[in-house]
Short mmCIF file of N, CA and C and ligand atoms in Angstrom, two decimals:
data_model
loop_
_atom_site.label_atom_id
_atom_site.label_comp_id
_atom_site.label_asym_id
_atom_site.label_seq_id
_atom_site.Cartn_x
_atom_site.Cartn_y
_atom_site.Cartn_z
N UNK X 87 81.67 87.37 136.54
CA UNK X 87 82.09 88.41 135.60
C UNK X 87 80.90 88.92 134.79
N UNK X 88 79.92 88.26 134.04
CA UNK X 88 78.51 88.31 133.42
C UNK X 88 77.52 88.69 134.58
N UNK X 89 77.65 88.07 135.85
CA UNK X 89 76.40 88.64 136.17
C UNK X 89 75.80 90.43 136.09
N UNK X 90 76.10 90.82 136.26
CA UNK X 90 75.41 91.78 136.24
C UNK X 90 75.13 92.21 134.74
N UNK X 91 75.85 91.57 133.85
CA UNK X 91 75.09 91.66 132.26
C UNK X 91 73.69 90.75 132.95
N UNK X 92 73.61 89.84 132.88
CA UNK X 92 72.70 89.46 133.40
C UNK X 92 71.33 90.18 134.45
N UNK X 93 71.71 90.61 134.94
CA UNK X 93 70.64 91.38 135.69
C UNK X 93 70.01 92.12 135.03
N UNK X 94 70.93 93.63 134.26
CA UNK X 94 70.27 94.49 133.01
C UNK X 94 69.34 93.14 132.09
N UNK X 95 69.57 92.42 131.50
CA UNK X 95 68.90 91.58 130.87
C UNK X 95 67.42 91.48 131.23
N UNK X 96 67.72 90.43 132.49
CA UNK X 96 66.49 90.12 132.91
C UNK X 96 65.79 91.00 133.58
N UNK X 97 66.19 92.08 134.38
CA UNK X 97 65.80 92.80 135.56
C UNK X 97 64.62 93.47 135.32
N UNK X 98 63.61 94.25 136.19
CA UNK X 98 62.91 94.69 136.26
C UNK X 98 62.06 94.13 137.42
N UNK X 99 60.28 94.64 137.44
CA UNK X 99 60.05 94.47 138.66
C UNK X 99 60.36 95.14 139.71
N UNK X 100 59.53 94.47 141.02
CA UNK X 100 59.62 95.03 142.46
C UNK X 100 61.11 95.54 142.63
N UNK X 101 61.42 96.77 142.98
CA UNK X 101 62.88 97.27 143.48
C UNK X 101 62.98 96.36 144.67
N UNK X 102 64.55 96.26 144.99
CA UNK X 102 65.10 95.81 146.34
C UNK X 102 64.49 96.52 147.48
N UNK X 103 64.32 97.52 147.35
CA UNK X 103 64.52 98.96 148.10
C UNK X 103 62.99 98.29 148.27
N UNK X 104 62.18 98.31 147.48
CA UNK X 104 60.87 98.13 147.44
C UNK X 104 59.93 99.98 147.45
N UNK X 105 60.75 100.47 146.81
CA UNK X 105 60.75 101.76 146.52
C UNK X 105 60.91 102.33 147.53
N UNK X 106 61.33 102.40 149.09
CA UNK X 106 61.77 103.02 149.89
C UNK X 106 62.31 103.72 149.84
N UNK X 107 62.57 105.03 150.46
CA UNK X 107 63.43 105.84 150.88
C UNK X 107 64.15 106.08 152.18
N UNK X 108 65.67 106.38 152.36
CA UNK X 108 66.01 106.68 153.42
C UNK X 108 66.30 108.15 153.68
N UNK X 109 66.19 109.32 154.57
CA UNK X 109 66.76 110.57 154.87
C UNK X 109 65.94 111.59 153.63
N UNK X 110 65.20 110.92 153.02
CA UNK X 110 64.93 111.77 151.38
C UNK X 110 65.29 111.26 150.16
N UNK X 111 66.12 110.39 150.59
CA UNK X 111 66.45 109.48 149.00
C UNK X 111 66.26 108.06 148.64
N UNK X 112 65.79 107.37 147.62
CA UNK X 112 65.82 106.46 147.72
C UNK X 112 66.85 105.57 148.30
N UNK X 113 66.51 104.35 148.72
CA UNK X 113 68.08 103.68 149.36
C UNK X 113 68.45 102.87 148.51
N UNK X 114 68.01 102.11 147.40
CA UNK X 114 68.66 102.01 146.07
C UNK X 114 68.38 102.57 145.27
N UNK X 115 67.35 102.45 144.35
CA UNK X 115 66.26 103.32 143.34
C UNK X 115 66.20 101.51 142.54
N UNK X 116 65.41 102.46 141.50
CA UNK X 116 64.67 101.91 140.69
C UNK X 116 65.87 100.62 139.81
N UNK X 117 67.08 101.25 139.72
CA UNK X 117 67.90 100.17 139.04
C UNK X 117 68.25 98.95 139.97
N UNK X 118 68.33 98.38 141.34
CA UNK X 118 68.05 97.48 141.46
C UNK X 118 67.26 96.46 142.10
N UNK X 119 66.72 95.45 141.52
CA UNK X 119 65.41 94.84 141.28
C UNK X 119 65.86 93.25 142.22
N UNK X 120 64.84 92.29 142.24
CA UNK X 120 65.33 91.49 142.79
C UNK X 120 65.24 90.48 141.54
N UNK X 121 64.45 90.86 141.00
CA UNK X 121 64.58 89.57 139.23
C UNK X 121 66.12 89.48 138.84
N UNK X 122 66.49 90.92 138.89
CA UNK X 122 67.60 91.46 138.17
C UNK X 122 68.97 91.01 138.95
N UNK X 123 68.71 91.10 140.97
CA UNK X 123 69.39 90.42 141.57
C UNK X 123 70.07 88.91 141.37
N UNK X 124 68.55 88.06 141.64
CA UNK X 124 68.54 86.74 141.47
C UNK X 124 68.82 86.11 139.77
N UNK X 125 68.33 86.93 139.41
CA UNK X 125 68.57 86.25 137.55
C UNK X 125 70.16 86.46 137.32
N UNK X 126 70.46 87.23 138.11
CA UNK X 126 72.36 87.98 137.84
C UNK X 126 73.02 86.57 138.67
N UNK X 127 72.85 86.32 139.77
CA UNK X 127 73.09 85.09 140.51
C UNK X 127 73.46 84.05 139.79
N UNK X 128 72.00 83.49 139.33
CA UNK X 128 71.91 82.40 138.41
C UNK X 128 72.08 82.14 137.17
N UNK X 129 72.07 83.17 136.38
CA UNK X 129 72.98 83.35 135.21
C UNK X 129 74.31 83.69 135.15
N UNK X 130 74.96 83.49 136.10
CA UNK X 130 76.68 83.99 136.77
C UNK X 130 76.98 83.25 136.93
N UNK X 131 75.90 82.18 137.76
CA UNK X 131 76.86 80.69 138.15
C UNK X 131 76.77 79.69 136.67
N UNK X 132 75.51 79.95 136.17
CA UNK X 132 75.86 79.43 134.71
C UNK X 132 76.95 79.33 133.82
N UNK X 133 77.14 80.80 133.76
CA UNK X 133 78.01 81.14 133.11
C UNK X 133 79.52 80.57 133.49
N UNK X 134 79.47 80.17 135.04
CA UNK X 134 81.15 79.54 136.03
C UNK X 134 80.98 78.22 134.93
N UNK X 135 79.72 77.83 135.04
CA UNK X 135 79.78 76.19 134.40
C UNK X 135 80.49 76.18 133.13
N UNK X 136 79.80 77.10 132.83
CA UNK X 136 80.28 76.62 130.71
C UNK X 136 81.68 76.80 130.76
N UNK X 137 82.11 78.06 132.04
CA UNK X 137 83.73 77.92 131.71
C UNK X 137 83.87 76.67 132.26
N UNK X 138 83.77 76.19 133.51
CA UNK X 138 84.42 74.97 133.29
C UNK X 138 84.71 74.35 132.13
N UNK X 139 83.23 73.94 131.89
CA UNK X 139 83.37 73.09 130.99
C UNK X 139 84.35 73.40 129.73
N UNK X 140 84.23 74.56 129.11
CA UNK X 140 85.09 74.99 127.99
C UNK X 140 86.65 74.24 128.33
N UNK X 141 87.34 74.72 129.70
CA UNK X 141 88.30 74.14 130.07
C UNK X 141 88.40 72.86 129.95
N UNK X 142 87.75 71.74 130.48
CA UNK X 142 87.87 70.48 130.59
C UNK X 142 87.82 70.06 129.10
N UNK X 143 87.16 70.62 127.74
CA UNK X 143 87.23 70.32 126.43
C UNK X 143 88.58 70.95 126.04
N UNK X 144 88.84 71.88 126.44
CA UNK X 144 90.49 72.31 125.93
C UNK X 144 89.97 73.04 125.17
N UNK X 145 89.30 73.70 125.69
CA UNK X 145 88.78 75.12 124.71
C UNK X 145 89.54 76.33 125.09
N UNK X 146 89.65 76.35 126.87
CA UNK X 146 89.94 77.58 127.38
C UNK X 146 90.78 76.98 128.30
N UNK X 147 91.57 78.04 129.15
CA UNK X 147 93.00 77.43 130.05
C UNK X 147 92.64 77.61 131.20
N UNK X 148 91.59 79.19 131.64
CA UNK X 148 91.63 79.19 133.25
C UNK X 148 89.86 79.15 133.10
N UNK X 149 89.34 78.50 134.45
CA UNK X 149 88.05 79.18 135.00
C UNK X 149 88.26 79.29 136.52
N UNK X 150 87.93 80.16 137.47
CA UNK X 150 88.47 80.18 138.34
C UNK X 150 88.26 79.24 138.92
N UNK X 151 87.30 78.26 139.17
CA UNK X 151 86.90 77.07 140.14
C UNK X 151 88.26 76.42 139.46
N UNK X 152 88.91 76.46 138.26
CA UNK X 152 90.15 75.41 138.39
C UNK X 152 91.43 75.65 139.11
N UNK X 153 91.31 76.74 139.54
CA UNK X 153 92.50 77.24 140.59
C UNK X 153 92.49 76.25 142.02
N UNK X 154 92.35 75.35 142.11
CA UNK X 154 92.33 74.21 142.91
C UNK X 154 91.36 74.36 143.99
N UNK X 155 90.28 74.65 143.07
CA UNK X 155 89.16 73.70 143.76
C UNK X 155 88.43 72.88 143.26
N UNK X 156 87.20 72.77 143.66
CA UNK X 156 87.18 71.14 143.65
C UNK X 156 87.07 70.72 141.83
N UNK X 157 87.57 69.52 141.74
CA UNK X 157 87.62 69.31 140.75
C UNK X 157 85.85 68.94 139.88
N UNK X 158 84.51 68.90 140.44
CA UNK X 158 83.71 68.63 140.01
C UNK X 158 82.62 69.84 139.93
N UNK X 159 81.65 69.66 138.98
CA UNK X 159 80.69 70.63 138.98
C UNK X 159 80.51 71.24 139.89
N UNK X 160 79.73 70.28 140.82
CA UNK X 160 79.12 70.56 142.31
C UNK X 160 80.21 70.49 143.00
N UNK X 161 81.35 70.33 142.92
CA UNK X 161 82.51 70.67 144.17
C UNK X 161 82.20 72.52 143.74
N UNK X 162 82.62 72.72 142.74
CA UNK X 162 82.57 74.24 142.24
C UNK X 162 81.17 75.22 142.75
N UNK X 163 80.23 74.51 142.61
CA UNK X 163 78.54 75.53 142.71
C UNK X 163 79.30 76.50 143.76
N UNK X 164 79.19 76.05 145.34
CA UNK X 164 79.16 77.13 146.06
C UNK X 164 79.83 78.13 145.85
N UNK X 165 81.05 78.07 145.22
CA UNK X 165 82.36 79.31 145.17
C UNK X 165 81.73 80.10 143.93
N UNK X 166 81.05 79.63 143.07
CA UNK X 166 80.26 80.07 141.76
C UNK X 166 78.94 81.00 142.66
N UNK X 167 78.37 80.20 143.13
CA UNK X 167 77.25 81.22 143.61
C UNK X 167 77.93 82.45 144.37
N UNK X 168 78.82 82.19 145.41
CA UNK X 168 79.18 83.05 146.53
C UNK X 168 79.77 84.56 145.87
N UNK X 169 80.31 83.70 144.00
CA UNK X 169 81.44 84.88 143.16
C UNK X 169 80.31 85.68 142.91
N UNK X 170 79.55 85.15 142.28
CA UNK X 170 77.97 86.09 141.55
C UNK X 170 77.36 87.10 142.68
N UNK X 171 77.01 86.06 143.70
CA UNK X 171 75.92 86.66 144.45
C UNK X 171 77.01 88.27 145.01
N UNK X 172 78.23 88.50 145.31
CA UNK X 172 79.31 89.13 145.80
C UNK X 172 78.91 90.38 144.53
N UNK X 173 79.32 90.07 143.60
CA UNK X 173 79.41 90.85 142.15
C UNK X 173 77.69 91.87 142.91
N UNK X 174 76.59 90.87 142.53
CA UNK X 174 75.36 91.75 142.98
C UNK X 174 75.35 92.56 143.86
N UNK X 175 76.13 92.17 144.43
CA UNK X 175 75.70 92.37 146.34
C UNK X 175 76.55 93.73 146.44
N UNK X 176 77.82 93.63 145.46
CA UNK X 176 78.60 94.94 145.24
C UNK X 176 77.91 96.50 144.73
N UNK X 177 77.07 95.58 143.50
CA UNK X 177 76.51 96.39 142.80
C UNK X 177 75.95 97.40 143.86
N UNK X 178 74.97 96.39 144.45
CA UNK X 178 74.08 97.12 145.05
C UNK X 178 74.54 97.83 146.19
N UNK X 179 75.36 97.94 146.70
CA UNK X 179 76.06 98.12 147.68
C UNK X 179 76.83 99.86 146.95
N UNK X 180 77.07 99.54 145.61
CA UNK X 180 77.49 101.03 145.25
C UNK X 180 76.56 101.44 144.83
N UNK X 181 75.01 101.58 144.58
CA UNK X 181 73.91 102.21 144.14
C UNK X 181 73.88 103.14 145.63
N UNK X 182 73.55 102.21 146.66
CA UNK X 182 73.28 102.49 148.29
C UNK X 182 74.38 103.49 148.61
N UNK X 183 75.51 103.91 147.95
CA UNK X 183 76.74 104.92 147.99
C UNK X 183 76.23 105.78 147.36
N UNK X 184 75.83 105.58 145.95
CA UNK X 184 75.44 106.72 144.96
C UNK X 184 74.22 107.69 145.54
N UNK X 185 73.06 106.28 145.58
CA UNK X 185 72.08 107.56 146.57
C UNK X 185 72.62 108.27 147.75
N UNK X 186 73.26 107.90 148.39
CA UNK X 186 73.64 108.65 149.83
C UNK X 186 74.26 109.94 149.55
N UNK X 187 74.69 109.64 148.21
CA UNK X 187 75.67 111.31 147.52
C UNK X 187 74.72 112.14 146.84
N UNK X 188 73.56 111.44 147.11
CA UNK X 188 72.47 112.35 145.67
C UNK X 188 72.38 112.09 144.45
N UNK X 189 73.07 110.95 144.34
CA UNK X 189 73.36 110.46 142.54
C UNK X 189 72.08 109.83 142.05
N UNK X 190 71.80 110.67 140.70
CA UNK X 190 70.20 109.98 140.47
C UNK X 190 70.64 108.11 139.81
N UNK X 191 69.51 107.16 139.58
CA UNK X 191 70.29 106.24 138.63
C UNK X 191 70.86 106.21 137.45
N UNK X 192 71.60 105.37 137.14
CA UNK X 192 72.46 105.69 135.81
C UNK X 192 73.31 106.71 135.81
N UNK X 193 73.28 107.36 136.50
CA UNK X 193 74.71 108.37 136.76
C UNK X 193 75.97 107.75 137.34
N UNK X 194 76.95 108.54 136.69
CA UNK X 194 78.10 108.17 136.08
C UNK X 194 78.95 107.90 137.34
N UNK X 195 79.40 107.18 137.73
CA UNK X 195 80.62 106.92 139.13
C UNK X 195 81.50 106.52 139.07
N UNK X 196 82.91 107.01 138.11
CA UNK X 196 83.63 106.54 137.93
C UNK X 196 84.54 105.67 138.70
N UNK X 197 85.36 104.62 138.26
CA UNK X 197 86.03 103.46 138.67
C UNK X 197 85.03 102.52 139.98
N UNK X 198 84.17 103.03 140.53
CA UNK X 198 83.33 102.36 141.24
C UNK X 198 81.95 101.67 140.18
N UNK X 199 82.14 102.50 138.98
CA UNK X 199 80.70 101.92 138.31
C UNK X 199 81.29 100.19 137.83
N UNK X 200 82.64 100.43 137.50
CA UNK X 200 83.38 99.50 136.87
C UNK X 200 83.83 98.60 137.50
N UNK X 201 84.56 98.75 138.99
CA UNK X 201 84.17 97.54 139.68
C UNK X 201 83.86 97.24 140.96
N UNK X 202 82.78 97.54 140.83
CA UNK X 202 82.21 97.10 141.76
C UNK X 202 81.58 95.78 141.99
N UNK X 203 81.61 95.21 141.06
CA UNK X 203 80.92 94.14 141.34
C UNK X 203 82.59 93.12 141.35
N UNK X 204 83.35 93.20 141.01
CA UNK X 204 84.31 92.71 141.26
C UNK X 204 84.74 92.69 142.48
N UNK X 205 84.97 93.89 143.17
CA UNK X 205 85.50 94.00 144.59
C UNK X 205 84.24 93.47 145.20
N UNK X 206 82.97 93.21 144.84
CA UNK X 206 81.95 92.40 145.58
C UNK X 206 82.32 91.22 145.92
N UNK X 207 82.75 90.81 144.16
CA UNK X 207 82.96 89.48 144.28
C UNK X 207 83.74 88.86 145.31
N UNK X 208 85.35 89.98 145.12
CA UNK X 208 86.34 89.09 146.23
C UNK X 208 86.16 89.37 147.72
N UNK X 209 85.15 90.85 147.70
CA UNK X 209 84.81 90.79 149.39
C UNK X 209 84.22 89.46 149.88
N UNK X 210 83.09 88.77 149.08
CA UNK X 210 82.41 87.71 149.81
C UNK X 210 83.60 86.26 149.87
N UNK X 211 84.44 86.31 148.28
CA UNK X 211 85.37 85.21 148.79
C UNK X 211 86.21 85.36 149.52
N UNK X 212 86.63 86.64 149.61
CA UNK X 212 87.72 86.83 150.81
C UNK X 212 86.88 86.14 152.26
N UNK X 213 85.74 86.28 152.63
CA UNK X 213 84.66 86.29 153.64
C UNK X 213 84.21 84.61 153.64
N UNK X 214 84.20 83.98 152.58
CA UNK X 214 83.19 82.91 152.63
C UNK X 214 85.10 81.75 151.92
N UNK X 215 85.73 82.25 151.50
CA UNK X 215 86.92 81.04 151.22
C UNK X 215 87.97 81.95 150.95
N UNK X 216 88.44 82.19 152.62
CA UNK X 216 89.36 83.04 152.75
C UNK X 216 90.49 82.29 152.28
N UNK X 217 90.92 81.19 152.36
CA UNK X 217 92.13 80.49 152.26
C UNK X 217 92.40 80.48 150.71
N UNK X 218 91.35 79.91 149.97
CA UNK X 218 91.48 80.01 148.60
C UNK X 218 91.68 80.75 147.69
N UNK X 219 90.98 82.23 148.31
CA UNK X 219 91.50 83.55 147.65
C UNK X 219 92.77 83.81 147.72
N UNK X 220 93.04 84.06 148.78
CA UNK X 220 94.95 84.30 149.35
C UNK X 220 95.20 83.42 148.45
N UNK X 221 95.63 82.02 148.06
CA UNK X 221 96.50 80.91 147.83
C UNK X 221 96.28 81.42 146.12
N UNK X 222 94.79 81.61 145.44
CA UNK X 222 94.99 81.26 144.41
C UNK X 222 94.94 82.90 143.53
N UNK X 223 94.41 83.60 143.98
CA UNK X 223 94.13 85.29 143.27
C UNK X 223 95.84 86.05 143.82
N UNK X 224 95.94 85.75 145.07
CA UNK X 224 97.55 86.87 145.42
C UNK X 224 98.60 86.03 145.32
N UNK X 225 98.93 84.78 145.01
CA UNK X 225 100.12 84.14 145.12
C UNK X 225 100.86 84.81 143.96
N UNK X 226 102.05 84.92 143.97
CA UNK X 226 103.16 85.51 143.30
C UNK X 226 102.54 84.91 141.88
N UNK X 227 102.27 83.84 141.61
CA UNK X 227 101.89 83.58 140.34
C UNK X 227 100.93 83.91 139.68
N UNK X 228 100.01 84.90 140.28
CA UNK X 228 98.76 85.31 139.58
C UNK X 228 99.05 86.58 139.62
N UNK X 229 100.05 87.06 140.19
CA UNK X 229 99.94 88.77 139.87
C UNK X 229 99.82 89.39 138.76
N UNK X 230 100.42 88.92 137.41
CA UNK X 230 100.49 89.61 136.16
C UNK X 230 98.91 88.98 136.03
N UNK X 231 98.25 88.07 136.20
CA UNK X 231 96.62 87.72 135.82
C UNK X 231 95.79 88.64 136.36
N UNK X 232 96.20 88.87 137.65
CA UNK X 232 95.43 89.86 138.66
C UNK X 232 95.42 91.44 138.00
N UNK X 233 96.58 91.74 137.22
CA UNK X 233 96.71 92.95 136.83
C UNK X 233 95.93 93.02 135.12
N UNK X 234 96.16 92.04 135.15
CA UNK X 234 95.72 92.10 133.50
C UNK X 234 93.70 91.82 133.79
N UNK X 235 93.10 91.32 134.73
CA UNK X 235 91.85 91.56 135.05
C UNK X 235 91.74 92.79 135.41
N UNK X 236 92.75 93.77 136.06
CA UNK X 236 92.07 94.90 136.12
C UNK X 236 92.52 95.52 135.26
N UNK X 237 93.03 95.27 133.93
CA UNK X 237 93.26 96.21 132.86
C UNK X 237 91.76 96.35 131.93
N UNK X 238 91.84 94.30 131.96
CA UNK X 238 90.46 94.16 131.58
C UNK X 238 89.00 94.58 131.74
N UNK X 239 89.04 94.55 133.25
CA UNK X 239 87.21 95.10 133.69
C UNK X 239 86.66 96.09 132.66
N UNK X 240 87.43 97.18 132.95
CA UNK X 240 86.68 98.71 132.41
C UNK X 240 86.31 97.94 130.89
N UNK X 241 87.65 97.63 130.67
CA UNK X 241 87.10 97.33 128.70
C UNK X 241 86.09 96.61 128.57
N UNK X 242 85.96 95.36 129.38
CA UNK X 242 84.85 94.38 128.87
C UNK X 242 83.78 95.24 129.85
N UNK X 243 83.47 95.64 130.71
CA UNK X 243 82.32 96.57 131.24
C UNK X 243 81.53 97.50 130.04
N UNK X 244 82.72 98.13 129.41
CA UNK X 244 81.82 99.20 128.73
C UNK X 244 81.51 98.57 127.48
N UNK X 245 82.31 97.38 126.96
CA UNK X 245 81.85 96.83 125.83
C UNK X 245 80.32 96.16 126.08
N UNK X 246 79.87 95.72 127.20
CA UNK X 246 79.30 95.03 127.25
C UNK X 246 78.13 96.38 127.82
N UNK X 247 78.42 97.47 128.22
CA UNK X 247 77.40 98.19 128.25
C UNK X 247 76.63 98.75 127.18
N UNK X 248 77.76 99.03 126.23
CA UNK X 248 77.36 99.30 125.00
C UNK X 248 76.11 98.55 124.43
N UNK X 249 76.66 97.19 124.71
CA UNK X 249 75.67 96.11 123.91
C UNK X 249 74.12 96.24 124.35
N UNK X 250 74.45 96.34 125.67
CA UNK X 250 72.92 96.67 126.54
C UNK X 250 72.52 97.54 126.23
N UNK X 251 72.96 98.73 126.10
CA UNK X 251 72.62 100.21 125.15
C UNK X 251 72.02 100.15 124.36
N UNK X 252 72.57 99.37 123.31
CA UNK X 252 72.02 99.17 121.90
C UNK X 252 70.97 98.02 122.03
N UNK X 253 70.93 97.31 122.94
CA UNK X 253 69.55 96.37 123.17
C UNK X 253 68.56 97.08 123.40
N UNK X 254 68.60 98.16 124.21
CA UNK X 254 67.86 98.59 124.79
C UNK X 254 67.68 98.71 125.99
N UNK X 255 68.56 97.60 126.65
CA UNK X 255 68.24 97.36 128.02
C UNK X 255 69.04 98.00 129.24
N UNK X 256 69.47 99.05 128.59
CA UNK X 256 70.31 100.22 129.88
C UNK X 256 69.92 101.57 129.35
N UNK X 257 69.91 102.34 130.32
CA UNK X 257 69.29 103.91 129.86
C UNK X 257 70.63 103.93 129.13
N UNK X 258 71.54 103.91 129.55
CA UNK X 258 72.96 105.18 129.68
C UNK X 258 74.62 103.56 129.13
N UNK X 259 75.19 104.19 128.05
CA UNK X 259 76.11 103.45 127.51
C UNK X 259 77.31 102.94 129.25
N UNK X 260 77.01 103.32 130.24
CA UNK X 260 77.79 102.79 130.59
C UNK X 260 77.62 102.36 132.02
N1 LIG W 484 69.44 95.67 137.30
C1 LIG W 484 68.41 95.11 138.05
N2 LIG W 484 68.66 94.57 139.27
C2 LIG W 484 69.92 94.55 139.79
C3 LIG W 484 70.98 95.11 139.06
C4 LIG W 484 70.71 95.67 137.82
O1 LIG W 484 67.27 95.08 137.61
N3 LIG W 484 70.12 93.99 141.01
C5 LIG W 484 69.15 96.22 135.97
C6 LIG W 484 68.43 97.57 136.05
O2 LIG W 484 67.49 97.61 134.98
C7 LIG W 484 69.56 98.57 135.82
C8 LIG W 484 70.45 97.83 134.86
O3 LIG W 484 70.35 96.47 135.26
O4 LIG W 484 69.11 99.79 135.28
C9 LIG W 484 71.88 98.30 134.84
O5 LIG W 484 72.49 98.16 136.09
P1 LIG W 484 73.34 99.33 136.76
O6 LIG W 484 74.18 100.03 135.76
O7 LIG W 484 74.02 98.75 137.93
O8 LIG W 484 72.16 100.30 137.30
P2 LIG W 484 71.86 101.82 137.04
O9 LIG W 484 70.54 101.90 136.35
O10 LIG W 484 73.03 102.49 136.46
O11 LIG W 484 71.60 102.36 138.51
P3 LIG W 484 72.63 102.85 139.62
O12 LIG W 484 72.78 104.31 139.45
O13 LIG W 484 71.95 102.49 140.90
O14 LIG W 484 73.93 102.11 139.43
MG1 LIG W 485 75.11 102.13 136.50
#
């Protein structure tokens, strides 16, 4: 959910793209980086931990690794990395859309700017723990959760763009 706060954070450096172009346009541009990639990764799966942990103190009720998997840190890592790395992999995956349309960076793409890194996310778990997605994101019992995350995204997206805004660390509030 954070990674890609994460990336704006840390990012910068060598582009993915490695400043390449395809047809006349860049094939990502300048917004994504591989610091910004990998730091989004690893500050994502961080971020899976503390929820755990918050949960196991009875701080908080859901993190997704508690949707029955494994019950330990490291039972959790891989599904933590696979959620993050998905989120990036989205991102970048809608930059590689935006250039293909002519969209400079930081231009505006609605409902794709917002989630994309979400539908990253569940493309790779759909891909990498197909069984677990089905059982624990679509079962009849997560539907009102499922809906209320996508009520959520946009809000916590732009709140959190804002913040980057005002850090400094995004051209454009959103
Ligand atoms: N970022 C990065 N590496 C990534 C993803 C993001 O360095 N893999 C950083 C970049 O500094 C980027 C910022 O995070 O500008 C915000 O990300 P995003 O909004 O996805 O990029 P945009 O600059 O809006 O570019 P685009 O039009 O390609 O989405
Ligand atoms: Mg953007």
């Amino acid at each position: 959910m954070t990674s890609n706060s994460w990336a704006a954070i840390f990012g910068g450096g060598m582009p993915m793209d490695f400043g390449k172009s395809w047809r006349g346009k860049r094939i990502l541009g300048d917004g994504k980086t591989w610091r910004g990639f990998f730091s989004g990764i690893l500050f994502g799966t961080l971020v899976g931990f503390a929820e755990m942990f918050l949960v196991d103190a009875g701080l908080i009720r859901y993190s997704p690794t508690h949707w029955g998997f494994g019950a330990t840190y490291l039972d959790a890592l891989p599904l933590l990395v696979v959620l993050s790395s998905g989120a990036l992999l989205g991102d970048a995956i809608e930059s590689f859309g935006k250039r293909r349309l002519g969209m400079e960076r930081g231009q505006k793409a609605p409902i794709l700017d917002q989630y994309d890194f979400f539908l990253g996310a569940m493309l790779l778990s759909f891909i990498f723990y197909f069984n677990w997605t089905i059982e624990n994101l679509f079962n009849n019992y997560n539907w009102i959760g499922l809906i209320l995350l996508l009520i959520l995204i946009p809000l916590l997206h732009r709140g959190f763009n804002i913040i980057g805004y005002k850090m400094g660390k995004k051209n454009v509030p959103w």
